[in-house]
Amino acid sequence: MVTLSDVAKQANVSKMTVSRVINHPEQVTPELRDLVEAAMAALNYHPNVAAKALANNRTNVIKVVILEDIDTTEPYYMSLIFGIAKGLDKRGYALQLVTDRHRMNGGNRADGFIVTGERASDIPLLEMLNEPFVIFGENRYGFDFVDSDNKAGTTLATEYALAKNYQSIVFLGIDVKESFEYSREAGYINTLQQHQKIPQIHRLSNHSRVSQAFICDRWEKFAPDTCFICASDRLALGVERGIIQKGGRIPEDFGVIGFDGVFLDQVANPQLTTVKQPVEQLGELLARMLLQKLAQSGAQQGEVLVTPELIKRGSTRE
Amino acid sequence: MVTLSDVAKQANVSKMTVSRVINHPEQVTPELRDLVEAAMAALNYHPNVAAKALANNRTNVIKVVILEDIDTTEPYYMSLIFGIAKGLDKRGYALQLVTDRHRMNGGNRADGFIVTGERASDIPLLEMLNEPFVIFGENRYGFDFVDSDNKAGTTLATEYALAKNYQSIVFLGIDVKESFEYSREAGYINTLQQHQKIPQIHRLSNHSRVSQAFICDRWEKFAPDTCFICASDRLALGVERGIIQKGGRIPEDFGVIGFDGVFLDQVANPQLTTVKQPVEQLGELLARMLLQKLAQSGAQQGEVLVTPELIKRGSTRE
DNA sequence: TTGTATGCGTTATCAG
DNA sequence: CTGATAACGCATACAA
């Protein structure tokens, strides 16, 4: 293993000069700097993370905590974790997935946390954390977070449905009292009001079978020329099935727009027009935000909202 | 931060005694051991991973490399990574997801690798690795691996189809020359032959649209009373759609059995009877195997096959 | 069986 | 601006 000392010898300087070239390059003269950099390249030197960690009293490990009680196969999280991993990897950090909320703080030490799926009851837990953390997802507790711009997403969707001349535009939301849901509803409501139309919102639990049954049960209430804006692809998938089961035509008579754009939208038949969240990018941003927060010794980072993209497919009119 | 020295003081022994209680408890008298353990508990001591890593010249980081060029939303990998993370976490290791195959070996150091999706062209890469590694998935290169027992899986499926009295039993495989595919076909073939039936195998690329089209195009060739055994849930999903599109009845006239049991099987309508791979468990086993390999300084570990489970649902007869 | 001295690779501190 | 030294927390080798 090539160490600082090896590089120092090669460049005929002390270890400290090499260390400075790495951590405080401005404190060393350009000539020496070049010399050292050449030596590092020649020897293919890579700093020993463990030694760094010990000297700095840091670990170079970030814990990722999913507090929500999810089915671990939820594909959404796959992309998120990939994005986080990518962001951390680039900067020399490893991620540790916490699989037991009680071990969030115990066990190995970490430099910081990325948390998602927290509920009101988790807030005390979070406030007891000794290390900085950032949150994935809007929240009303003032925690730093990254999320997609939910309101902008449903605004895009609603405007698209209007542009495609669907006469009636119905919103199917998720029956949770979460910030993201309110934002999605707000985008829909505002847009409809701007067009002098009356919002019509139904809230269902987030399962395709529920939305399918909902459509079938109330089939007579939905005249042709209706577009359903759904708060998730899961709901949208069920809506498609309900419409098809009842003999409705997609997209001529009924439009369906989903939200998420992760996996399910492509599995659906016809494939869903959907508001695609840039989940992997959100993961990278989370990593970047947390690492910056660490660099600034825990300073507040505020919020980052990324505008999602509307993917146009066969579940809405050409 | 509580250190070895703190515990030592508390217990009135030397640091080394504490260290021994942790790493070689048999070398210390029971009385002292109890004393030290009490002190550790009282102070809520947790070893500093970085210091351990430095002293042992290890990193406590395992890199997970997905060489296959996947859509990162593939839910399969979500469960796998969760399982690995869980297994590593328990034993004090962090995982680092490698997102760029070229940085597999460069960048930060790791104690070992868990690799999946390797192709023939990747073998040289793997053989150049300095640290021990284990593979997820059957392979013919003699590498240590963990996988589900693919042959046992299709055997279960085929026997179930026979027990449900489907007259014709057709296998839809994936058109790749991979070990897992051969094993799945073998389970089907052997079982049919034991029952004096003639195997009928078709190989398709692994997309639901392809299998859907396949069923529709050759609809006349499939008499009622046929059960399709598919090498993936993806294929099975398309088969269901094709059958429904053609007006066939599931499960009365046509049975469909999938393989994987991750997410898609539940999204399908009707939900799929499927061979469920214990993916998360496989991940844990991978972690355990690799860590054991490290403990045994790289000794060969052989293979571990886990028998999958047949989940019975609405796509086959009661 | 237990304790002492030393080193792992890096960085902060302070002296030159 | 550069270099010597000590320290981070733990484990190995050796001594008692």
XYZ file of C-alpha atoms (C1' of nucleotides) in Angstrom, chain C:
16
model
C -3.341 -14.746 32.222
C -2.267 -9.881 32.094
C 0.323 -5.624 30.995
C 3.730 -2.614 28.216
C 5.461 -0.778 24.235
C 4.872 0.137 19.560
C 2.822 0.998 15.049
C -1.202 1.402 11.655
C -1.640 6.341 8.101
C -3.162 10.695 8.680
C -3.638 15.506 10.490
C -3.302 19.483 13.989
C -0.186 22.038 16.472
C 3.527 24.401 17.049
C 8.411 25.529 16.063
C 11.657 26.985 12.738
